[in-house]
Amino acid sequence: MKTKRHGAVVGLFAAGALLLTACGSDDNTGGNGGSTTGAAASDVAVECGGKSKLNAEGSSAQKNAIDTFIQSYQKKCSGSDLAYNPSGSGAGVKNFIAGQVDFGGSDSPLSKDKGEVDKATDRCKGNPAWNLPLVFGPVAIGYKLDGVKDLVLNGEVAAKIFNGTVKKWNDPAIKALNGSASLPDKDIKVVYRSDESGTTDNFQKYLKIASKGAWTQGDGKAFKGGVGEGKEKSAGVAQAAGSVDGAITYVELSFAQENKLSMAKIDTGAGAVELTGDTVGKAIDGAKVKGEGNDLVLDLDSIYGTTTAGAYPLVLATYEIVCSKGYDADTAKAVKAFLTVAATDGQAGLVDAGYAPLPKAFQDKLLTAIKAIA
């Protein structure tokens, strides 16, 4: 992890860390005394052991968070390790279903319509797979445009940019949101994820809900805007957008920061909202679980379509996709240990890595589900 990026990210999220009820702090003295703080490391038993090296694959959006979790896991469970391949959400789901990895990482839950739910049940020997939201992080609409640092967009205009309806930076639709700002007569260069990506799926879901009908292309892990240049993985789109004046993309916060992209404020109808710790925390507060039992699928539509003042609407949750039952005993033990550490001790480093720590309500639900894995 790069110190330069961490400095920028810490500055952005420091003010919001308390709002997000950070959990798993190394300070287990209980000094803050707050009832909303997540479970401290000493409060949750971790039964280490089992398979010495787990394998997981998937979302590149959560890669830096997983690195943080691995460090905590190695510290808590000596001799244990996890190898994580940030190959993208599509590959993570595919290879989990194929039994090639112990769990998959995806920025969107298993799709029943695509047959993923049934295939995952088969992989888990007739038992359901669970979607466990372990990592929360904001998605930035990142751009590079000389002389423009305070761009404001809304769902409708963003949709028209990413489906090619709005082609110039000085288009009247953009100018109407940016007052007296000087916008150049320059082509907009869209950069999108060329690999299957849960980030793409979440972004397109946001456009569909927030664009007032301007986005008709649908959602899914493949980008459907029909415009721009595709690049693989989060690092690829961020690097490409950061190298071309006039470029715009959608990418997770830490990658936008690392590549020095400007980030658009989003007007949800109650004024322009900047991406900060406080505004992300307000959005996460509105997330609800729609899955049943320990399958913790989130209903993010209320976030994407929010008109709550001060709530930043582009937030994704990355799921760890696991078997509820069907692992061999050693794998089950190790998966439970890793996820327990990630949901407790591992949360302490997330602000530093550019993510939002788990709100206590989600942490409690996660720990209940993790404990039930057999």
GROMACS .gro file of C-alpha atoms in nm:
model
  374
    1MET     CA    1   0.000   0.000   0.000
    2LYS     CA    2   0.121   0.343  -0.082
    3THR     CA    3   0.177   0.607   0.182
    4LYS     CA    4   0.088   0.893  -0.051
    5ARG     CA    5  -0.255   0.749  -0.119
    6HIS     CA    6  -0.313   0.675   0.247
    7GLY     CA    7  -0.244   1.033   0.346
    8ALA     CA    8  -0.511   1.162   0.112
    9VAL     CA    9  -0.760   0.894   0.208
   10VAL     CA   10  -0.709   0.938   0.582
   11GLY     CA   11  -0.768   1.310   0.545
   12LEU     CA   12  -1.092   1.244   0.362
   13PHE     CA   13  -1.231   0.989   0.604
   14ALA     CA   14  -1.099   1.096   0.942
   15ALA     CA   15  -1.396   1.317   1.017
   16GLY     CA   16  -1.640   1.045   0.922
   17ALA     CA   17  -1.481   0.758   1.113
   18LEU     CA   18  -1.685   0.817   1.428
   19LEU     CA   19  -2.008   0.848   1.231
   20LEU     CA   20  -1.935   0.515   1.064
   21THR     CA   21  -1.893   0.355   1.409
   22ALA     CA   22  -1.554   0.204   1.339
   23CYS     CA   23  -1.507  -0.135   1.495
   24GLY     CA   24  -1.225  -0.371   1.578
   25SER     CA   25  -1.001  -0.098   1.719
   26ASP     CA   26  -0.666  -0.195   1.865
   27ASP     CA   27  -0.770   0.008   2.170
   28ASN     CA   28  -0.975  -0.245   2.367
   29THR     CA   29  -0.994  -0.044   2.686
   30GLY     CA   30  -1.353   0.061   2.616
   31GLY     CA   31  -1.251   0.421   2.662
   32ASN     CA   32  -1.515   0.570   2.436
   33GLY     CA   33  -1.798   0.401   2.620
   34GLY     CA   34  -2.033   0.439   2.322
   35SER     CA   35  -2.308   0.186   2.267
   36THR     CA   36  -2.284   0.212   1.887
   37THR     CA   37  -1.919   0.106   1.862
   38GLY     CA   38  -1.862  -0.230   1.694
   39ALA     CA   39  -1.733  -0.533   1.880
   40ALA     CA   40  -1.373  -0.492   1.991
   41ALA     CA   41  -1.121  -0.759   1.905
   42SER     CA   42  -1.118  -0.901   2.260
   43ASP     CA   43  -1.500  -0.934   2.260
   44VAL     CA   44  -1.518  -1.193   1.982
   45ALA     CA   45  -1.361  -1.537   2.005
   46VAL     CA   46  -1.166  -1.653   1.700
   47GLU     CA   47  -1.108  -2.026   1.663
   48CYS     CA   48  -0.792  -2.039   1.455
   49GLY     CA   49  -0.678  -2.348   1.272
   50GLY     CA   50  -0.796  -2.564   0.988
   51LYS     CA   51  -0.666  -2.510   0.637
   52SER     CA   52  -0.340  -2.316   0.661
   53LYS     CA   53  -0.377  -2.122   0.334
   54LEU     CA   54  -0.714  -2.019   0.199
   55ASN     CA   55  -0.770  -1.914  -0.162
   56ALA     CA   56  -1.014  -1.643  -0.267
   57GLU     CA   57  -1.075  -1.441  -0.581
   58GLY     CA   58  -1.290  -1.163  -0.716
   59SER     CA   59  -1.362  -0.795  -0.671
   60SER     CA   60  -1.065  -0.567  -0.733
   61ALA     CA   61  -1.258  -0.294  -0.550
   62GLN     CA   62  -1.198  -0.468  -0.218
   63LYS     CA   63  -0.837  -0.568  -0.284
   64ASN     CA   64  -0.682  -0.312  -0.048
   65ALA     CA   65  -0.933  -0.404   0.223
   66ILE     CA   66  -0.852  -0.774   0.185
   67ASP     CA   67  -0.481  -0.691   0.219
   68THR     CA   68  -0.563  -0.525   0.551
   69PHE     CA   69  -0.768  -0.826   0.663
   70ILE     CA   70  -0.486  -1.066   0.571
   71GLN     CA   71  -0.242  -0.876   0.790
   72SER     CA   72  -0.482  -0.898   1.085
   73TYR     CA   73  -0.549  -1.268   1.014
   74GLN     CA   74  -0.179  -1.354   1.009
   75LYS     CA   75  -0.131  -1.166   1.334
   76LYS     CA   76  -0.429  -1.327   1.507
   77CYS     CA   77  -0.384  -1.679   1.370
   78SER     CA   78  -0.014  -1.757   1.346
   79GLY     CA   79   0.072  -1.973   1.047
   80SER     CA   80  -0.253  -1.897   0.866
   81ASP     CA   81  -0.274  -1.711   0.535
   82LEU     CA   82  -0.505  -1.617   0.248
   83ALA     CA   83  -0.411  -1.576  -0.118
   84TYR     CA   84  -0.644  -1.329  -0.291
   85ASN     CA   85  -0.657  -1.274  -0.666
   86PRO     CA   86  -0.829  -0.941  -0.755
   87SER     CA   87  -0.952  -1.073  -1.090
   88GLY     CA   88  -1.289  -0.894  -1.085
   89SER     CA   89  -1.632  -0.983  -0.951
   90GLY     CA   90  -1.733  -1.190  -1.254
   91ALA     CA   91  -1.431  -1.416  -1.221
   92GLY     CA   92  -1.478  -1.437  -0.845
   93VAL     CA   93  -1.833  -1.567  -0.879
   94LYS     CA   94  -1.742  -1.801  -1.165
   95ASN     CA   95  -1.449  -1.958  -0.985
   96PHE     CA   96  -1.634  -1.989  -0.654
   97ILE     CA   97  -1.913  -2.175  -0.834
   98ALA     CA   98  -1.651  -2.394  -1.000
   99GLY     CA   99  -1.503  -2.481  -0.661
  100GLN     CA  100  -1.164  -2.335  -0.752
  101VAL     CA  101  -1.157  -2.094  -0.456
  102ASP     CA  102  -1.280  -2.116  -0.098
  103PHE     CA  103  -1.487  -1.800  -0.127
  104GLY     CA  104  -1.553  -1.535  -0.389
  105GLY     CA  105  -1.558  -1.157  -0.367
  106SER     CA  106  -1.823  -0.966  -0.562
  107ASP     CA  107  -1.954  -0.610  -0.566
  108SER     CA  108  -2.301  -0.750  -0.637
  109PRO     CA  109  -2.476  -1.057  -0.491
  110LEU     CA  110  -2.532  -1.384  -0.670
  111SER     CA  111  -2.790  -1.344  -0.947
  112LYS     CA  112  -3.087  -1.580  -0.948
  113ASP     CA  113  -3.179  -1.474  -1.302
  114LYS     CA  114  -2.837  -1.577  -1.431
  115GLY     CA  115  -2.854  -1.911  -1.254
  116GLU     CA  116  -2.575  -1.821  -1.014
  117VAL     CA  117  -2.780  -1.898  -0.703
  118ASP     CA  118  -2.862  -2.252  -0.818
  119LYS     CA  119  -2.508  -2.317  -0.940
  120ALA     CA  120  -2.364  -2.197  -0.609
  121THR     CA  121  -2.602  -2.431  -0.424
  122ASP     CA  122  -2.468  -2.720  -0.631
  123ARG     CA  123  -2.111  -2.614  -0.551
  124CYS     CA  124  -2.200  -2.613  -0.181
  125LYS     CA  125  -2.326  -2.973  -0.202
  126GLY     CA  126  -2.692  -2.881  -0.201
  127ASN     CA  127  -2.662  -2.606   0.058
  128PRO     CA  128  -2.728  -2.236  -0.010
  129ALA     CA  129  -2.442  -1.994  -0.060
  130TRP     CA  130  -2.457  -1.674   0.146
  131ASN     CA  131  -2.371  -1.321   0.038
  132LEU     CA  132  -2.194  -1.152   0.330
  133PRO     CA  133  -2.135  -0.772   0.291
  134LEU     CA  134  -1.793  -0.725   0.447
  135VAL     CA  135  -1.654  -0.415   0.273
  136PHE     CA  136  -1.827  -0.082   0.220
  137GLY     CA  137  -1.674   0.182  -0.003
  138PRO     CA  138  -1.774   0.484  -0.207
  139VAL     CA  139  -1.749   0.495  -0.585
  140ALA     CA  140  -1.618   0.821  -0.724
  141ILE     CA  141  -1.712   0.970  -1.058
  142GLY     CA  142  -1.352   1.055  -1.124
  143TYR     CA  143  -1.239   1.289  -1.397
  144LYS     CA  144  -0.941   1.482  -1.530
  145LEU     CA  145  -1.021   1.822  -1.676
  146ASP     CA  146  -0.766   2.101  -1.670
  147GLY     CA  147  -0.892   2.402  -1.480
  148VAL     CA  148  -1.205   2.231  -1.342
  149LYS     CA  149  -1.184   2.098  -0.987
  150ASP     CA  150  -1.538   2.142  -0.851
  151LEU     CA  151  -1.756   1.969  -1.105
  152VAL     CA  152  -2.118   1.898  -1.012
  153LEU     CA  153  -2.320   1.623  -1.178
  154ASN     CA  154  -2.652   1.456  -1.108
  155GLY     CA  155  -2.786   1.113  -1.199
  156GLU     CA  156  -2.949   1.232  -1.520
  157VAL     CA  157  -2.645   1.412  -1.659
  158ALA     CA  158  -2.408   1.134  -1.550
  159ALA     CA  159  -2.625   0.885  -1.739
  160LYS     CA  160  -2.617   1.101  -2.052
  161ILE     CA  161  -2.238   1.124  -2.031
  162PHE     CA  162  -2.191   0.750  -1.991
  163ASN     CA  163  -2.432   0.656  -2.270
  164GLY     CA  164  -2.288   0.916  -2.510
  165THR     CA  165  -2.585   1.153  -2.523
  166VAL     CA  166  -2.375   1.433  -2.372
  167LYS     CA  167  -2.047   1.449  -2.561
  168LYS     CA  168  -1.885   1.785  -2.472
  169TRP     CA  169  -1.772   1.924  -2.137
  170ASN     CA  170  -1.947   2.256  -2.212
  171ASP     CA  171  -2.279   2.089  -2.294
  172PRO     CA  172  -2.572   2.299  -2.162
  173ALA     CA  173  -2.681   2.013  -1.933
  174ILE     CA  174  -2.344   2.022  -1.751
  175LYS     CA  175  -2.330   2.400  -1.751
  176ALA     CA  176  -2.673   2.419  -1.588
  177LEU     CA  177  -2.539   2.232  -1.284
  178ASN     CA  178  -2.216   2.429  -1.257
  179GLY     CA  179  -2.322   2.793  -1.258
  180SER     CA  180  -2.048   3.028  -1.365
  181ALA     CA  181  -1.777   2.761  -1.386
  182SER     CA  182  -1.570   2.781  -1.703
  183LEU     CA  183  -1.616   2.454  -1.890
  184PRO     CA  184  -1.400   2.386  -2.198
  185ASP     CA  185  -1.523   2.301  -2.546
  186LYS     CA  186  -1.360   1.962  -2.521
  187ASP     CA  187  -1.473   1.609  -2.599
  188ILE     CA  188  -1.568   1.391  -2.302
  189LYS     CA  189  -1.364   1.072  -2.302
  190VAL     CA  190  -1.544   0.797  -2.113
  191VAL     CA  191  -1.333   0.519  -1.960
  192TYR     CA  192  -1.519   0.208  -1.842
  193ARG     CA  193  -1.443  -0.136  -1.704
  194SER     CA  194  -1.392  -0.383  -1.988
  195ASP     CA  195  -1.393  -0.687  -1.758
  196GLU     CA  196  -1.706  -0.801  -1.576
  197SER     CA  197  -1.726  -0.592  -1.263
  198GLY     CA  198  -1.956  -0.551  -0.967
  199THR     CA  199  -1.852  -0.186  -0.963
  200THR     CA  200  -1.999  -0.154  -1.312
  201ASP     CA  201  -2.315  -0.330  -1.197
  202ASN     CA  202  -2.357  -0.095  -0.900
  203PHE     CA  203  -2.282   0.213  -1.108
  204GLN     CA  204  -2.535   0.116  -1.375
  205LYS     CA  205  -2.795   0.040  -1.106
  206TYR     CA  206  -2.734   0.389  -0.968
  207LEU     CA  207  -2.775   0.544  -1.314
  208LYS     CA  208  -3.096   0.350  -1.377
  209ILE     CA  209  -3.251   0.467  -1.051
  210ALA     CA  210  -3.114   0.822  -1.029
  211SER     CA  211  -3.130   0.932  -1.394
  212LYS     CA  212  -3.505   0.993  -1.427
  213GLY     CA  213  -3.522   0.765  -1.728
  214ALA     CA  214  -3.208   0.889  -1.904
  215TRP     CA  215  -3.033   0.553  -1.855
  216THR     CA  216  -3.218   0.284  -2.049
  217GLN     CA  217  -2.926   0.052  -2.106
  218GLY     CA  218  -2.989  -0.164  -1.798
  219ASP     CA  219  -2.743  -0.292  -1.541
  220GLY     CA  220  -2.519  -0.595  -1.492
  221LYS     CA  221  -2.146  -0.658  -1.455
  222ALA     CA  222  -2.075  -0.567  -1.821
  223PHE     CA  223  -2.079  -0.197  -1.915
  224LYS     CA  224  -2.371  -0.124  -2.149
  225GLY     CA  225  -2.326   0.245  -2.223
  226GLY     CA  226  -2.195   0.183  -2.573
  227VAL     CA  227  -1.938   0.463  -2.558
  228GLY     CA  228  -1.579   0.516  -2.453
  229GLU     CA  229  -1.266   0.307  -2.400
  230GLY     CA  230  -1.256  -0.006  -2.185
  231LYS     CA  231  -0.980  -0.093  -1.940
  232GLU     CA  232  -0.943  -0.389  -1.709
  233LYS     CA  233  -0.985  -0.365  -1.333
  234SER     CA  234  -1.012  -0.064  -1.105
  235ALA     CA  235  -0.645   0.023  -1.139
  236GLY     CA  236  -0.672   0.014  -1.517
  237VAL     CA  237  -0.962   0.259  -1.551
  238ALA     CA  238  -0.817   0.496  -1.292
  239GLN     CA  239  -0.476   0.503  -1.460
  240ALA     CA  240  -0.630   0.555  -1.803
  241ALA     CA  241  -0.854   0.841  -1.688
  242GLY     CA  242  -0.568   1.004  -1.501
  243SER     CA  243  -0.351   1.014  -1.812
  244VAL     CA  244  -0.591   1.192  -2.051
  245ASP     CA  245  -0.732   1.543  -2.018
  246GLY     CA  246  -1.109   1.534  -2.064
  247ALA     CA  247  -1.149   1.178  -1.930
  248ILE     CA  248  -1.415   1.056  -1.690
  249THR     CA  249  -1.471   0.719  -1.524
  250TYR     CA  250  -1.632   0.547  -1.226
  251VAL     CA  251  -1.394   0.393  -0.976
  252GLU     CA  252  -1.348   0.326  -0.606
  253LEU     CA  253  -1.218   0.608  -0.388
  254SER     CA  254  -0.870   0.472  -0.317
  255PHE     CA  255  -0.795   0.429  -0.689
  256ALA     CA  256  -0.925   0.777  -0.770
  257GLN     CA  257  -0.702   0.921  -0.499
  258GLU     CA  258  -0.398   0.722  -0.607
  259ASN     CA  259  -0.429   0.849  -0.964
  260LYS     CA  260  -0.503   1.209  -0.859
  261LEU     CA  261  -0.843   1.220  -1.023
  262SER     CA  262  -1.082   1.502  -0.938
  263MET     CA  263  -1.412   1.370  -0.804
  264ALA     CA  264  -1.750   1.509  -0.903
  265LYS     CA  265  -1.998   1.625  -0.643
  266ILE     CA  266  -2.339   1.465  -0.693
  267ASP     CA  267  -2.660   1.667  -0.670
  268THR     CA  268  -2.934   1.432  -0.550
  269GLY     CA  269  -3.198   1.705  -0.552
  270ALA     CA  270  -3.106   1.852  -0.216
  271GLY     CA  271  -2.785   2.022  -0.327
  272ALA     CA  272  -2.442   1.908  -0.439
  273VAL     CA  273  -2.284   1.645  -0.214
  274GLU     CA  274  -1.909   1.596  -0.190
  275LEU     CA  275  -1.761   1.252  -0.129
  276THR     CA  276  -1.650   1.262   0.237
  277GLY     CA  277  -1.659   1.031   0.535
  278ASP     CA  278  -1.967   1.203   0.674
  279THR     CA  279  -2.164   1.188   0.349
  280VAL     CA  280  -2.076   0.821   0.294
  281GLY     CA  281  -2.173   0.741   0.651
  282LYS     CA  282  -2.511   0.905   0.606
  283ALA     CA  283  -2.570   0.693   0.296
  284ILE     CA  284  -2.468   0.365   0.461
  285ASP     CA  285  -2.704   0.445   0.745
  286GLY     CA  286  -2.990   0.406   0.497
  287ALA     CA  287  -2.891   0.061   0.369
  288LYS     CA  288  -3.134  -0.221   0.445
  289VAL     CA  289  -3.102  -0.601   0.427
  290LYS     CA  290  -3.342  -0.771   0.185
  291GLY     CA  291  -3.191  -1.119   0.198
  292GLU     CA  292  -3.339  -1.389   0.418
  293GLY     CA  293  -3.177  -1.529   0.730
  294ASN     CA  294  -2.798  -1.524   0.708
  295ASP     CA  295  -2.798  -1.437   0.337
  296LEU     CA  296  -2.729  -1.067   0.390
  297VAL     CA  297  -2.813  -0.923   0.048
  298LEU     CA  298  -2.856  -0.547   0.076
  299ASP     CA  299  -3.124  -0.329  -0.078
  300LEU     CA  300  -2.913  -0.043  -0.210
  301ASP     CA  301  -3.188   0.112  -0.424
  302SER     CA  302  -3.285   0.344  -0.140
  303ILE     CA  303  -2.926   0.474  -0.132
  304TYR     CA  304  -2.895   0.519  -0.509
  305GLY     CA  305  -3.221   0.712  -0.524
  306THR     CA  306  -3.177   0.909  -0.203
  307THR     CA  307  -3.272   1.274  -0.182
  308THR     CA  308  -3.150   1.302   0.177
  309ALA     CA  309  -2.946   1.616   0.219
  310GLY     CA  310  -2.578   1.543   0.266
  311ALA     CA  311  -2.591   1.175   0.166
  312TYR     CA  312  -2.347   1.063  -0.105
  313PRO     CA  313  -2.544   0.812  -0.315
  314LEU     CA  314  -2.271   0.613  -0.491
  315VAL     CA  315  -2.175   0.352  -0.233
  316LEU     CA  316  -2.108  -0.014  -0.301
  317ALA     CA  317  -2.091  -0.311  -0.069
  318THR     CA  318  -1.859  -0.595  -0.153
  319TYR     CA  319  -1.985  -0.940  -0.064
  320GLU     CA  320  -1.783  -1.243   0.038
  321ILE     CA  321  -1.971  -1.536  -0.117
  322VAL     CA  322  -1.943  -1.844   0.102
  323CYS     CA  323  -2.103  -2.184   0.145
  324SER     CA  324  -2.341  -2.199   0.439
  325LYS     CA  325  -2.252  -2.570   0.459
  326GLY     CA  326  -2.062  -2.806   0.233
  327TYR     CA  327  -1.699  -2.724   0.311
  328ASP     CA  328  -1.469  -2.989   0.452
  329ALA     CA  329  -1.404  -2.935   0.822
  330ASP     CA  330  -1.060  -2.774   0.781
  331THR     CA  331  -1.180  -2.527   0.517
  332ALA     CA  332  -1.489  -2.432   0.715
  333LYS     CA  333  -1.282  -2.365   1.026
  334ALA     CA  334  -1.034  -2.145   0.838
  335VAL     CA  335  -1.304  -1.954   0.645
  336LYS     CA  336  -1.485  -1.876   0.971
  337ALA     CA  337  -1.162  -1.765   1.138
  338PHE     CA  338  -1.063  -1.535   0.852
  339LEU     CA  339  -1.405  -1.375   0.822
  340THR     CA  340  -1.434  -1.327   1.198
  341VAL     CA  341  -1.097  -1.151   1.210
  342ALA     CA  342  -1.191  -0.942   0.906
  343ALA     CA  343  -1.517  -0.831   1.068
  344THR     CA  344  -1.345  -0.734   1.396
  345ASP     CA  345  -0.968  -0.673   1.415
  346GLY     CA  346  -0.942  -0.607   1.042
  347GLN     CA  347  -1.184  -0.315   1.052
  348ALA     CA  348  -0.930  -0.097   1.233
  349GLY     CA  349  -0.725  -0.045   0.917
  350LEU     CA  350  -1.004   0.026   0.669
  351VAL     CA  351  -1.015   0.405   0.696
  352ASP     CA  352  -0.643   0.407   0.622
  353ALA     CA  353  -0.708   0.193   0.313
  354GLY     CA  354  -0.990   0.413   0.179
  355TYR     CA  355  -1.297   0.223   0.296
  356ALA     CA  356  -1.576   0.271   0.549
  357PRO     CA  357  -1.570   0.052   0.863
  358LEU     CA  358  -1.872  -0.165   0.929
  359PRO     CA  359  -2.164  -0.001   1.108
  360LYS     CA  360  -2.242  -0.201   1.420
  361ALA     CA  361  -2.577  -0.326   1.289
  362PHE     CA  362  -2.405  -0.493   0.994
  363GLN     CA  363  -2.119  -0.620   1.207
  364ASP     CA  364  -2.360  -0.797   1.443
  365LYS     CA  365  -2.547  -0.960   1.153
  366LEU     CA  366  -2.220  -1.066   0.990
  367LEU     CA  367  -2.081  -1.227   1.303
  368THR     CA  368  -2.405  -1.421   1.350
  369ALA     CA  369  -2.385  -1.549   0.991
  370ILE     CA  370  -2.015  -1.633   1.009
  371LYS     CA  371  -2.069  -1.831   1.328
  372ALA     CA  372  -2.340  -2.034   1.151
  373ILE     CA  373  -2.111  -2.153   0.867
  374ALA     CA  374  -2.066  -2.527   0.898
   0.00000   0.00000   0.00000
